[in-house]
XYZ file of C-alpha atoms in Angstrom:
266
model
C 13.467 -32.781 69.022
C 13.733 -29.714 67.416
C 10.570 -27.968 65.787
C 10.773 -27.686 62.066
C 11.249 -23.819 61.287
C 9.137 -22.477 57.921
C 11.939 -20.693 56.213
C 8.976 -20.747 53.274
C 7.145 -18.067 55.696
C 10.230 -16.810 56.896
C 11.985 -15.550 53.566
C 8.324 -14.315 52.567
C 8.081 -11.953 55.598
C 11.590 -10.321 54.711
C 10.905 -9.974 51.136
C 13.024 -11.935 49.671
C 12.068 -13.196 45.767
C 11.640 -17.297 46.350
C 11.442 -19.108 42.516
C 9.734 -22.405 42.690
C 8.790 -25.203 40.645
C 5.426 -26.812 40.266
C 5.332 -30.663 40.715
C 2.388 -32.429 39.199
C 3.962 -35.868 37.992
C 2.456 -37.830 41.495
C 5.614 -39.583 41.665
C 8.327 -39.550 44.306
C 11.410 -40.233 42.404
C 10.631 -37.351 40.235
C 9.946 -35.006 43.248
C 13.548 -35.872 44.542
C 14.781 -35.076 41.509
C 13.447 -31.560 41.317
C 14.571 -31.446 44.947
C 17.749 -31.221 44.481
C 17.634 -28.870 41.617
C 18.455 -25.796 43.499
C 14.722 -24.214 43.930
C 13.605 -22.175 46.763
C 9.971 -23.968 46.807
C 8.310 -26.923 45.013
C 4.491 -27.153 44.793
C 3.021 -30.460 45.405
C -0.622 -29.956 43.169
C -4.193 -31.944 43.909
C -6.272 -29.487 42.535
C -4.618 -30.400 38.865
C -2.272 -33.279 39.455
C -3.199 -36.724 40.242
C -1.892 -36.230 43.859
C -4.163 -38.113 47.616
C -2.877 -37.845 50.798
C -0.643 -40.173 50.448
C 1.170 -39.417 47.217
C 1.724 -35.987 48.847
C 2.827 -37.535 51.995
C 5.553 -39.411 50.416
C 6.705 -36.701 48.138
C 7.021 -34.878 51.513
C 9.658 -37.631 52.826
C 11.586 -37.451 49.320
C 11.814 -33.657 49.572
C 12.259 -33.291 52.957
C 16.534 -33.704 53.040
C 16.975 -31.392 50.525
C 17.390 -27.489 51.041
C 13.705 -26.285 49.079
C 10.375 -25.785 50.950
C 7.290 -27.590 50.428
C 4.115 -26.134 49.447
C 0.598 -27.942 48.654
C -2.164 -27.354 46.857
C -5.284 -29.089 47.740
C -8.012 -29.416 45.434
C -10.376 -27.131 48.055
C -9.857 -25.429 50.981
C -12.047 -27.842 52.881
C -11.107 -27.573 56.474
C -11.050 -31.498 57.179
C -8.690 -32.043 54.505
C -7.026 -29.176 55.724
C -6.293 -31.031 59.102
C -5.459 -34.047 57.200
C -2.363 -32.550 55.310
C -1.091 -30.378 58.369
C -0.673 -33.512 60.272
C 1.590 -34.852 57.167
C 3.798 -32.317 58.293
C 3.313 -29.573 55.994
C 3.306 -25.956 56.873
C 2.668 -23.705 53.953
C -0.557 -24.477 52.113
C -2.199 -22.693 48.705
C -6.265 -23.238 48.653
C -7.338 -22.247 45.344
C -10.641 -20.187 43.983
C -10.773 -17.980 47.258
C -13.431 -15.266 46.497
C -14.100 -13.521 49.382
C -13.082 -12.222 53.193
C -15.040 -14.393 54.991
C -13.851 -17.334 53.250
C -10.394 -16.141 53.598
C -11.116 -16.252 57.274
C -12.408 -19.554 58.068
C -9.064 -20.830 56.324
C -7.369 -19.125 58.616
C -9.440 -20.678 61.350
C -8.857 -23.911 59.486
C -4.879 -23.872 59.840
C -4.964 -22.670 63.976
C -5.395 -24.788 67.136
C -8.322 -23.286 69.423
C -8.703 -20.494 70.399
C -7.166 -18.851 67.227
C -8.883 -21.723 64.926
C -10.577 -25.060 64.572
C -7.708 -27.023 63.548
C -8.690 -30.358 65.424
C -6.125 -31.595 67.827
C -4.394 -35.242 67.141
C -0.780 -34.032 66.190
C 0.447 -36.849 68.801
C -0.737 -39.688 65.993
C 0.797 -37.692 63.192
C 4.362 -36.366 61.106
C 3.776 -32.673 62.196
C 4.573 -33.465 65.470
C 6.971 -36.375 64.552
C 4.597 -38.484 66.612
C 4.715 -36.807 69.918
C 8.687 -36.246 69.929
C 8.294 -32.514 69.564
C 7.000 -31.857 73.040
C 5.203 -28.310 72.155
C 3.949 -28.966 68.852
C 0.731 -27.796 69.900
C 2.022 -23.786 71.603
C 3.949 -23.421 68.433
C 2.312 -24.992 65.436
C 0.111 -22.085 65.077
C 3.002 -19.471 63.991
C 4.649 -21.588 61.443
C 1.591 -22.041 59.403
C 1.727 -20.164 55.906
C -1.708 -19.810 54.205
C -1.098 -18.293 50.901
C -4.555 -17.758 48.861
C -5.057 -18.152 45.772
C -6.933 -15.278 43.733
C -8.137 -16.406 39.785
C -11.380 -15.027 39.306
C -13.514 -11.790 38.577
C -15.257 -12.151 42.026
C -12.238 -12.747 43.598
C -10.515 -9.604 42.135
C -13.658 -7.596 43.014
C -13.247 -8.756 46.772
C -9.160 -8.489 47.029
C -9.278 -5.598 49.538
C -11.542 -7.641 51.833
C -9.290 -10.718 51.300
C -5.929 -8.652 51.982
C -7.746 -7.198 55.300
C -7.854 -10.816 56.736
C -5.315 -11.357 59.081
C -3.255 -14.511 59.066
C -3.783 -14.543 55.180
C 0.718 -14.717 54.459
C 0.653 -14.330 50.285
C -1.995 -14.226 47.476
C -1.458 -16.177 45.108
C -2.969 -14.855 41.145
C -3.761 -17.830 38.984
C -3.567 -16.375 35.587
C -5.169 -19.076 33.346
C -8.466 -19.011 35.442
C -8.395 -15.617 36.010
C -8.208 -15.378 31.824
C -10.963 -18.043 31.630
C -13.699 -15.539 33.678
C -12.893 -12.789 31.751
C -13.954 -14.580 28.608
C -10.095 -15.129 27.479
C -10.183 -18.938 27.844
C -6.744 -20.291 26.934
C -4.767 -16.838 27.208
C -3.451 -16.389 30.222
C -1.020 -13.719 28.859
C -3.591 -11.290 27.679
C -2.706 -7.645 28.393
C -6.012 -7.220 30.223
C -5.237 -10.161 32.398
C -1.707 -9.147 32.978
C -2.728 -5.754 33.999
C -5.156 -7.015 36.236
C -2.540 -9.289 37.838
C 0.071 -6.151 38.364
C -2.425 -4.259 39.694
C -3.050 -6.978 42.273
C 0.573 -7.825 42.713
C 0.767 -3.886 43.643
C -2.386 -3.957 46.186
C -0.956 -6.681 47.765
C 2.311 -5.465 48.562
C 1.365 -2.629 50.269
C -0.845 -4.203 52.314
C 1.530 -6.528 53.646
C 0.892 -9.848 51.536
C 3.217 -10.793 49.467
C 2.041 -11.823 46.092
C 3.134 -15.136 43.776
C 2.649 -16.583 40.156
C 3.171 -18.900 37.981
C 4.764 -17.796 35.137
C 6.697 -19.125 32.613
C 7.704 -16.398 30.383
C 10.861 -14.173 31.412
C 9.290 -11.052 30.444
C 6.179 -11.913 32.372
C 7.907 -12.417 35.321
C 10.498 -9.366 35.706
C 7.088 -7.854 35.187
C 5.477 -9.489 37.720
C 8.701 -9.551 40.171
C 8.883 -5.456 39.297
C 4.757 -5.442 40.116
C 6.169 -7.194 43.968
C 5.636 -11.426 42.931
C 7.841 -12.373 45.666
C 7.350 -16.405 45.204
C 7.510 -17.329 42.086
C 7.450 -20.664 40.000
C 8.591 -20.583 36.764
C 7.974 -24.226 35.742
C 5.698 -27.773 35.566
C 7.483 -30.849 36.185
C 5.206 -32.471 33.518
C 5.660 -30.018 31.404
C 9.420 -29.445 31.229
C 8.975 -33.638 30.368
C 6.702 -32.934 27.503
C 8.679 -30.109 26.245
C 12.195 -32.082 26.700
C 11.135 -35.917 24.928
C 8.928 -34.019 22.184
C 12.502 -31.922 21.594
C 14.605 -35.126 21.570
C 12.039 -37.463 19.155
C 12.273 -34.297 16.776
C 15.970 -33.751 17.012
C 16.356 -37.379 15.415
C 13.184 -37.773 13.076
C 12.990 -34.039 11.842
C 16.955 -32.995 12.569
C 15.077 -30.438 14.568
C 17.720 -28.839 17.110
C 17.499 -29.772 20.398
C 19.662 -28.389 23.606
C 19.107 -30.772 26.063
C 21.305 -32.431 27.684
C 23.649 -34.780 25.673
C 26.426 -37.437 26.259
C 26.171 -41.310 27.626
C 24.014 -42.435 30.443
């Protein structure tokens, strides 16, 4: 059996822009729904979403025929749950609040088979290996793993450099809304300072190596960020496009608000 190639880490190490959607709904039919909507990468949250291991395993299934990469969030880089949601099959990870090099490093550890890492060895029982049918899981496994980090504090920012040294660290990652939240800007993500500080970071990262990625929703923002070098990018929330699209439609017919959804019989 063939080993499953990242094209996630692959795309990311040639530079190419990658746009992806965040999924926090839980729910498999509405993963396989964004599946198919044409986007590079979908991010399967359990730091914010109501997502276990086996919600995310499932979601994994239902996006797994379609041409997008997964990516998960867990809610800590904990290195046993790490191990946990390799074996689902997964490749490319985000662990959020990472503040420092040395942390950065023991997720790398985390996400290798010995001698390169700690990663505990099992893949026969699990997914990643497709239960034993790919022979040589265990001499390859190591170079499709993608650890991006996730940078969205003040002591974060103030430790980038050592985070960006760490080898095996693939992307940073700049949460804006906690990043906002340190600074004393609760609830404004899109504060000049913020933004600033998130270019800047963007710019450090690139020329170091390590790609950077947001989540932005606001076109502006993100030719910013893509100009600043964002090279994966989501530009949505599954539960929030939801929100935005029923409260549109109940308006449209009790307030003859406009609405530009989508229209005609079901």
């Amino acid at each position: 059996m063939d080993f499953p190639e990242n094209r996630f880490k692959r795309r990311l190490r040639a530079g190419d822009v990658q746009y992806g959607l965040w999924l926090g709904l839980s729910e498999v039919f509405s993963a396989e729904i964004c599946a198919g909507a044409g986007f590079d990468w979908l991010l399967i949250d359990a730091e914010h979403g109501p997502n276990d291991l086996r919600t995310i395993f499932a979601q994994l299934q239902a996006i797994a025929p379609y041409d997008t990469q997964p990516v998960v969030r867990p809610p800590q880089g904990d290195h046993v749950l790490i191990k946990q949601l390799l074996e689902t099959g997964v490749q490319t990870l985000l662990i959020p609040m990472v503040e420092s090099g040395e942390q950065a490093a023991h997720l790398v550890e985390a996400m290798r088979y010995p001698p390169a890492g700690i990663r505990g060895v099992g893949s026969a029982l699990a997914r990643a290996s497709r239960w034993g049918r790919i022979g040589d899981y265990t001499q390859r496994a190591n170079d499709e793993m993608c650890l991006l980090v996730q940078v969205e504090t003040r002591a974060g920012m103030a430790q980038l450099d050592a985070i960006l040294a760490v080898e095996g660290v693939d992307g940073v990652f700049f949460g804006a809304a906690d990043l906002a939240a340190s600074c004393g800007l609760l609830g404004e993500p899109n504060h000049p300072d913020i933004v600033a500080m998130i270019e800047d970071g963007l710019r450090r990262s690139a020329a170091a190596g390590k790609p950077g990625g947001v989540l932005c929703g606001d076109r502006e923002l993100v030719h910013r960020y893509h100009s600043a070098g964002a090279r994966f990018i989501a530009v949505g929330v599954d539960s929030l496009l939801l929100a935005a699209a029923t409260s549109g439609l109940a308006a449209s017919y009790k307030h003859g608000e406009p609405y530009a959804g989508p229209g005609g019989g079901y």
